[in-house]
Amino acid sequence: MADSCCGGCNADLTVLHAAQRRVLTIVLIINALTFVGVLTAALWSGSSSLLSGGLDNLGDALAYGLSLMVVGASVKAQARVALFKASLILAAALAVAARIGWHVLHPVVPTLNVMSLAALANLAANAFCLFLLTPHRDSNVNMASVWECSRNDVIEGVAVLLAAGGVWLTNAGWPDLAIAAGLLVMFLRSAARVFRRAWAELRNAA
């Protein structure tokens, strides 16, 4: 009876890990493609908030690739990867901070139509990724950190649309910078949460 139960548990884990790998592969491809499109649109339009979206998509694509590598691995391995993913979130925050500083010194009004269309497409892609990842958010530290990245993307997509609306209303670049600053704070808080959970998992594993 015990062997039968153990065999059933192993079969369930195999199915769960296969589902996680499938979801991670899909969201990795989506984020890699959206990174190229959003980065191009951000550089074309001069939008700092849109640039934060592009950089975040790149970080997420790398994070999902790493997450694929540790599906089914030990808690310690997953926690180490989560620490690296927190570092990627922090790196995106620093890049956004640098862009904000540049545009404060060199003001620019973003090209509204390019910014808006790219923001809409990015939000739709990220919302679909979050939908796919939500059933797995509480599986382990690996999937929890991935879900955190995707949740940030959706919030960011809404924020960039708000920035586009602010640019349209004011015909100025400061709403874009204000939203980018808010996203910077969100990135920093998200990185801190992932760091804390990953360190806690490492301590428990030790």
PDB file of C-alpha atoms in Angstrom:
ATOM      1  CA  MET A   1       0.000   0.000   0.000  1.00  0.00           C
ATOM      2  CA  ALA A   2       2.818   2.425   0.903  1.00  0.00           C
ATOM      3  CA  ASP A   3       4.608   1.694  -2.362  1.00  0.00           C
ATOM      4  CA  SER A   4       1.390   2.310  -4.258  1.00  0.00           C
ATOM      5  CA  CYS A   5       0.889   5.669  -2.537  1.00  0.00           C
ATOM      6  CA  CYS A   6       4.488   6.657  -3.177  1.00  0.00           C
ATOM      7  CA  GLY A   7       4.155   5.718  -6.834  1.00  0.00           C
ATOM      8  CA  GLY A   8       1.039   7.851  -7.098  1.00  0.00           C
ATOM      9  CA  CYS A   9       2.831  10.828  -5.503  1.00  0.00           C
ATOM     10  CA  ASN A  10       5.733  10.492  -7.916  1.00  0.00           C
ATOM     11  CA  ALA A  11       3.335  10.323 -10.858  1.00  0.00           C
ATOM     12  CA  ASP A  12       1.564  13.465  -9.642  1.00  0.00           C
ATOM     13  CA  LEU A  13       4.892  15.281  -9.291  1.00  0.00           C
ATOM     14  CA  THR A  14       5.909  14.261 -12.790  1.00  0.00           C
ATOM     15  CA  VAL A  15       2.675  15.658 -14.203  1.00  0.00           C
ATOM     16  CA  LEU A  16       3.059  18.863 -12.162  1.00  0.00           C
ATOM     17  CA  HIS A  17       6.650  19.424 -13.293  1.00  0.00           C
ATOM     18  CA  ALA A  18       5.715  18.795 -16.922  1.00  0.00           C
ATOM     19  CA  ALA A  19       2.925  21.374 -16.642  1.00  0.00           C
ATOM     20  CA  GLN A  20       5.308  23.885 -15.068  1.00  0.00           C
ATOM     21  CA  ARG A  21       7.895  23.372 -17.820  1.00  0.00           C
ATOM     22  CA  ARG A  22       5.225  23.836 -20.491  1.00  0.00           C
ATOM     23  CA  VAL A  23       3.964  27.082 -18.963  1.00  0.00           C
ATOM     24  CA  LEU A  24       7.473  28.441 -18.432  1.00  0.00           C
ATOM     25  CA  THR A  25       8.398  27.688 -22.044  1.00  0.00           C
ATOM     26  CA  ILE A  26       5.355  29.566 -23.347  1.00  0.00           C
ATOM     27  CA  VAL A  27       5.897  32.652 -21.168  1.00  0.00           C
ATOM     28  CA  LEU A  28       9.625  32.668 -21.992  1.00  0.00           C
ATOM     29  CA  ILE A  29       8.876  32.851 -25.731  1.00  0.00           C
ATOM     30  CA  ILE A  30       6.235  35.551 -25.219  1.00  0.00           C
ATOM     31  CA  ASN A  31       8.575  37.706 -23.129  1.00  0.00           C
ATOM     32  CA  ALA A  32      11.484  37.317 -25.541  1.00  0.00           C
ATOM     33  CA  LEU A  33       9.310  38.462 -28.442  1.00  0.00           C
ATOM     34  CA  THR A  34       7.723  41.343 -26.549  1.00  0.00           C
ATOM     35  CA  PHE A  35      11.132  42.513 -25.351  1.00  0.00           C
ATOM     36  CA  VAL A  36      12.248  43.115 -28.932  1.00  0.00           C
ATOM     37  CA  GLY A  37       9.051  44.961 -29.854  1.00  0.00           C
ATOM     38  CA  VAL A  38       8.780  47.047 -26.690  1.00  0.00           C
ATOM     39  CA  LEU A  39      12.455  48.016 -26.630  1.00  0.00           C
ATOM     40  CA  THR A  40      12.236  49.163 -30.246  1.00  0.00           C
ATOM     41  CA  ALA A  41       9.097  51.179 -29.487  1.00  0.00           C
ATOM     42  CA  ALA A  42      10.641  52.675 -26.330  1.00  0.00           C
ATOM     43  CA  LEU A  43      13.739  53.895 -28.161  1.00  0.00           C
ATOM     44  CA  TRP A  44      11.605  55.206 -31.046  1.00  0.00           C
ATOM     45  CA  SER A  45       9.091  56.988 -28.832  1.00  0.00           C
ATOM     46  CA  GLY A  46      11.522  58.202 -26.152  1.00  0.00           C
ATOM     47  CA  SER A  47       9.352  56.785 -23.340  1.00  0.00           C
ATOM     48  CA  SER A  48      11.095  55.963 -20.045  1.00  0.00           C
ATOM     49  CA  SER A  49       8.125  54.013 -18.679  1.00  0.00           C
ATOM     50  CA  LEU A  50       7.947  51.917 -21.856  1.00  0.00           C
ATOM     51  CA  LEU A  51      11.675  51.257 -21.643  1.00  0.00           C
ATOM     52  CA  SER A  52      11.153  49.855 -18.154  1.00  0.00           C
ATOM     53  CA  GLY A  53       8.670  47.412 -19.684  1.00  0.00           C
ATOM     54  CA  GLY A  54      11.142  46.300 -22.326  1.00  0.00           C
ATOM     55  CA  LEU A  55      13.942  45.755 -19.831  1.00  0.00           C
ATOM     56  CA  ASP A  56      11.595  43.902 -17.524  1.00  0.00           C
ATOM     57  CA  ASN A  57      10.550  41.587 -20.345  1.00  0.00           C
ATOM     58  CA  LEU A  58      14.205  40.791 -21.032  1.00  0.00           C
ATOM     59  CA  GLY A  59      14.815  40.071 -17.360  1.00  0.00           C
ATOM     60  CA  ASP A  60      11.719  37.893 -17.235  1.00  0.00           C
ATOM     61  CA  ALA A  61      12.765  35.890 -20.293  1.00  0.00           C
ATOM     62  CA  LEU A  62      16.101  35.159 -18.613  1.00  0.00           C
ATOM     63  CA  ALA A  63      14.337  34.363 -15.341  1.00  0.00           C
ATOM     64  CA  TYR A  64      11.927  31.941 -17.009  1.00  0.00           C
ATOM     65  CA  GLY A  65      14.835  30.189 -18.707  1.00  0.00           C
ATOM     66  CA  LEU A  66      16.538  29.751 -15.350  1.00  0.00           C
ATOM     67  CA  SER A  67      13.293  28.587 -13.790  1.00  0.00           C
ATOM     68  CA  LEU A  68      12.975  25.906 -16.451  1.00  0.00           C
ATOM     69  CA  MET A  69      16.369  24.574 -15.434  1.00  0.00           C
ATOM     70  CA  VAL A  70      15.368  24.036 -11.801  1.00  0.00           C
ATOM     71  CA  VAL A  71      11.838  22.645 -12.159  1.00  0.00           C
ATOM     72  CA  GLY A  72      11.833  19.615  -9.876  1.00  0.00           C
ATOM     73  CA  ALA A  73      15.240  20.503  -8.402  1.00  0.00           C
ATOM     74  CA  SER A  74      16.027  20.862  -4.711  1.00  0.00           C
ATOM     75  CA  VAL A  75      14.668  23.732  -2.639  1.00  0.00           C
ATOM     76  CA  LYS A  76      18.206  25.061  -2.268  1.00  0.00           C
ATOM     77  CA  ALA A  77      18.746  25.158  -6.055  1.00  0.00           C
ATOM     78  CA  GLN A  78      15.401  26.881  -6.588  1.00  0.00           C
ATOM     79  CA  ALA A  79      16.176  29.438  -3.883  1.00  0.00           C
ATOM     80  CA  ARG A  80      19.528  30.256  -5.470  1.00  0.00           C
ATOM     81  CA  VAL A  81      17.855  30.853  -8.808  1.00  0.00           C
ATOM     82  CA  ALA A  82      15.253  33.025  -7.067  1.00  0.00           C
ATOM     83  CA  LEU A  83      18.098  35.128  -5.652  1.00  0.00           C
ATOM     84  CA  PHE A  84      19.436  35.633  -9.155  1.00  0.00           C
ATOM     85  CA  LYS A  85      15.973  36.582 -10.410  1.00  0.00           C
ATOM     86  CA  ALA A  86      15.753  39.176  -7.638  1.00  0.00           C
ATOM     87  CA  SER A  87      19.072  40.534  -8.901  1.00  0.00           C
ATOM     88  CA  LEU A  88      17.590  40.838 -12.401  1.00  0.00           C
ATOM     89  CA  ILE A  89      14.640  42.814 -11.026  1.00  0.00           C
ATOM     90  CA  LEU A  90      17.082  45.081  -9.203  1.00  0.00           C
ATOM     91  CA  ALA A  91      19.139  45.552 -12.380  1.00  0.00           C
ATOM     92  CA  ALA A  92      15.998  46.602 -14.265  1.00  0.00           C
ATOM     93  CA  ALA A  93      15.273  49.126 -11.516  1.00  0.00           C
ATOM     94  CA  LEU A  94      18.752  50.631 -11.825  1.00  0.00           C
ATOM     95  CA  ALA A  95      18.403  50.890 -15.607  1.00  0.00           C
ATOM     96  CA  VAL A  96      15.078  52.704 -15.236  1.00  0.00           C
ATOM     97  CA  ALA A  97      16.637  55.043 -12.653  1.00  0.00           C
ATOM     98  CA  ALA A  98      19.427  55.908 -15.093  1.00  0.00           C
ATOM     99  CA  ARG A  99      16.900  56.575 -17.884  1.00  0.00           C
ATOM    100  CA  ILE A 100      14.824  58.815 -15.611  1.00  0.00           C
ATOM    101  CA  GLY A 101      17.916  60.792 -14.671  1.00  0.00           C
ATOM    102  CA  TRP A 102      18.845  61.240 -18.328  1.00  0.00           C
ATOM    103  CA  HIS A 103      15.393  62.520 -19.279  1.00  0.00           C
ATOM    104  CA  VAL A 104      15.277  64.868 -16.313  1.00  0.00           C
ATOM    105  CA  LEU A 105      18.402  66.507 -17.708  1.00  0.00           C
ATOM    106  CA  HIS A 106      17.247  66.147 -21.339  1.00  0.00           C
ATOM    107  CA  PRO A 107      13.422  66.511 -21.369  1.00  0.00           C
ATOM    108  CA  VAL A 108      11.497  64.873 -24.192  1.00  0.00           C
ATOM    109  CA  VAL A 109       7.804  64.400 -25.014  1.00  0.00           C
ATOM    110  CA  PRO A 110       7.279  60.730 -25.992  1.00  0.00           C
ATOM    111  CA  THR A 111       5.729  59.903 -29.374  1.00  0.00           C
ATOM    112  CA  LEU A 112       2.211  59.115 -28.184  1.00  0.00           C
ATOM    113  CA  ASN A 113       0.875  56.730 -30.848  1.00  0.00           C
ATOM    114  CA  VAL A 114       3.954  54.478 -30.754  1.00  0.00           C
ATOM    115  CA  MET A 115       3.979  54.485 -26.962  1.00  0.00           C
ATOM    116  CA  SER A 116       0.255  53.676 -26.665  1.00  0.00           C
ATOM    117  CA  LEU A 117       0.193  50.836 -29.202  1.00  0.00           C
ATOM    118  CA  ALA A 118       3.280  49.193 -27.722  1.00  0.00           C
ATOM    119  CA  ALA A 119       1.891  49.529 -24.198  1.00  0.00           C
ATOM    120  CA  LEU A 120      -1.408  47.898 -25.194  1.00  0.00           C
ATOM    121  CA  ALA A 121       0.319  44.979 -26.914  1.00  0.00           C
ATOM    122  CA  ASN A 122       2.683  44.504 -23.976  1.00  0.00           C
ATOM    123  CA  LEU A 123      -0.151  44.564 -21.436  1.00  0.00           C
ATOM    124  CA  ALA A 124      -2.125  41.945 -23.374  1.00  0.00           C
ATOM    125  CA  ALA A 125       0.903  39.647 -23.610  1.00  0.00           C
ATOM    126  CA  ASN A 126       1.762  40.018 -19.933  1.00  0.00           C
ATOM    127  CA  ALA A 127      -1.828  39.489 -18.796  1.00  0.00           C
ATOM    128  CA  PHE A 128      -1.877  36.198 -20.715  1.00  0.00           C
ATOM    129  CA  CYS A 129       1.408  35.154 -19.063  1.00  0.00           C
ATOM    130  CA  LEU A 130       0.015  35.945 -15.605  1.00  0.00           C
ATOM    131  CA  PHE A 131      -3.106  33.908 -16.391  1.00  0.00           C
ATOM    132  CA  LEU A 132      -0.945  30.908 -17.299  1.00  0.00           C
ATOM    133  CA  LEU A 133       1.295  31.214 -14.224  1.00  0.00           C
ATOM    134  CA  THR A 134      -1.325  31.896 -11.537  1.00  0.00           C
ATOM    135  CA  PRO A 135      -2.296  28.224 -10.943  1.00  0.00           C
ATOM    136  CA  HIS A 136       1.371  27.505 -10.108  1.00  0.00           C
ATOM    137  CA  ARG A 137       2.116  30.558  -7.936  1.00  0.00           C
ATOM    138  CA  ASP A 138       2.109  28.647  -4.629  1.00  0.00           C
ATOM    139  CA  SER A 139       3.885  25.507  -5.839  1.00  0.00           C
ATOM    140  CA  ASN A 140       7.383  26.492  -4.637  1.00  0.00           C
ATOM    141  CA  VAL A 141       9.805  29.426  -4.378  1.00  0.00           C
ATOM    142  CA  ASN A 142      10.756  29.002  -8.028  1.00  0.00           C
ATOM    143  CA  MET A 143       7.227  29.433  -9.388  1.00  0.00           C
ATOM    144  CA  ALA A 144       6.373  32.069  -6.767  1.00  0.00           C
ATOM    145  CA  SER A 145       9.242  34.291  -7.932  1.00  0.00           C
ATOM    146  CA  VAL A 146       8.227  33.784 -11.571  1.00  0.00           C
ATOM    147  CA  TRP A 147       4.648  34.766 -10.747  1.00  0.00           C
ATOM    148  CA  GLU A 148       5.959  37.862  -8.939  1.00  0.00           C
ATOM    149  CA  CYS A 149       7.791  38.932 -12.104  1.00  0.00           C
ATOM    150  CA  SER A 150       4.683  38.414 -14.233  1.00  0.00           C
ATOM    151  CA  ARG A 151       2.436  40.293 -11.791  1.00  0.00           C
ATOM    152  CA  ASN A 152       4.853  43.219 -11.974  1.00  0.00           C
ATOM    153  CA  ASP A 153       4.570  43.159 -15.758  1.00  0.00           C
ATOM    154  CA  VAL A 154       0.789  43.540 -15.680  1.00  0.00           C
ATOM    155  CA  ILE A 155       0.945  46.412 -13.189  1.00  0.00           C
ATOM    156  CA  GLU A 156       3.618  47.986 -15.327  1.00  0.00           C
ATOM    157  CA  GLY A 157       1.508  47.641 -18.481  1.00  0.00           C
ATOM    158  CA  VAL A 158      -1.404  49.481 -16.862  1.00  0.00           C
ATOM    159  CA  ALA A 159       0.973  52.146 -15.561  1.00  0.00           C
ATOM    160  CA  VAL A 160       2.480  52.780 -18.996  1.00  0.00           C
ATOM    161  CA  LEU A 161      -1.009  53.265 -20.441  1.00  0.00           C
ATOM    162  CA  LEU A 162      -1.696  55.791 -17.674  1.00  0.00           C
ATOM    163  CA  ALA A 163       1.561  57.519 -18.585  1.00  0.00           C
ATOM    164  CA  ALA A 164       0.464  57.678 -22.222  1.00  0.00           C
ATOM    165  CA  GLY A 165      -2.825  59.241 -21.115  1.00  0.00           C
ATOM    166  CA  GLY A 166      -0.932  61.792 -19.043  1.00  0.00           C
ATOM    167  CA  VAL A 167       1.303  62.690 -21.980  1.00  0.00           C
ATOM    168  CA  TRP A 168      -1.780  63.123 -24.166  1.00  0.00           C
ATOM    169  CA  LEU A 169      -3.513  65.388 -21.632  1.00  0.00           C
ATOM    170  CA  THR A 170      -0.507  67.565 -20.825  1.00  0.00           C
ATOM    171  CA  ASN A 171       1.521  67.364 -24.039  1.00  0.00           C
ATOM    172  CA  ALA A 172       4.541  67.054 -21.755  1.00  0.00           C
ATOM    173  CA  GLY A 173       6.996  64.347 -20.743  1.00  0.00           C
ATOM    174  CA  TRP A 174       6.669  64.585 -16.964  1.00  0.00           C
ATOM    175  CA  PRO A 175       3.772  62.068 -16.627  1.00  0.00           C
ATOM    176  CA  ASP A 176       5.980  59.472 -18.316  1.00  0.00           C
ATOM    177  CA  LEU A 177       8.795  60.209 -15.858  1.00  0.00           C
ATOM    178  CA  ALA A 178       6.410  60.149 -12.896  1.00  0.00           C
ATOM    179  CA  ILE A 179       5.080  56.704 -13.854  1.00  0.00           C
ATOM    180  CA  ALA A 180       8.618  55.464 -14.488  1.00  0.00           C
ATOM    181  CA  ALA A 181       9.593  56.616 -10.979  1.00  0.00           C
ATOM    182  CA  GLY A 182       6.622  54.722  -9.522  1.00  0.00           C
ATOM    183  CA  LEU A 183       7.658  51.595 -11.423  1.00  0.00           C
ATOM    184  CA  LEU A 184      11.166  52.007 -10.057  1.00  0.00           C
ATOM    185  CA  VAL A 185       9.779  51.830  -6.512  1.00  0.00           C
ATOM    186  CA  MET A 186       7.709  48.759  -7.430  1.00  0.00           C
ATOM    187  CA  PHE A 187      10.774  46.990  -8.840  1.00  0.00           C
ATOM    188  CA  LEU A 188      12.775  47.694  -5.690  1.00  0.00           C
ATOM    189  CA  ARG A 189      10.012  46.377  -3.413  1.00  0.00           C
ATOM    190  CA  SER A 190       9.525  43.296  -5.575  1.00  0.00           C
ATOM    191  CA  ALA A 191      13.253  42.527  -5.552  1.00  0.00           C
ATOM    192  CA  ALA A 192      13.253  42.820  -1.759  1.00  0.00           C
ATOM    193  CA  ARG A 193      10.326  40.370  -1.428  1.00  0.00           C
ATOM    194  CA  VAL A 194      11.973  37.774  -3.676  1.00  0.00           C
ATOM    195  CA  PHE A 195      15.293  38.181  -1.845  1.00  0.00           C
ATOM    196  CA  ARG A 196      13.619  37.677   1.533  1.00  0.00           C
ATOM    197  CA  ARG A 197      11.748  34.528   0.522  1.00  0.00           C
ATOM    198  CA  ALA A 198      14.776  33.036  -1.213  1.00  0.00           C
ATOM    199  CA  TRP A 199      17.021  33.659   1.816  1.00  0.00           C
ATOM    200  CA  ALA A 200      14.395  32.128   4.087  1.00  0.00           C
ATOM    201  CA  GLU A 201      14.231  29.015   1.882  1.00  0.00           C
ATOM    202  CA  LEU A 202      18.038  28.738   1.894  1.00  0.00           C
ATOM    203  CA  ARG A 203      18.161  28.986   5.686  1.00  0.00           C
ATOM    204  CA  ASN A 204      15.465  26.327   6.065  1.00  0.00           C
ATOM    205  CA  ALA A 205      17.260  24.052   3.605  1.00  0.00           C
ATOM    206  CA  ALA A 206      20.500  24.441   5.564  1.00  0.00           C
TER     207      ALA A 206
END
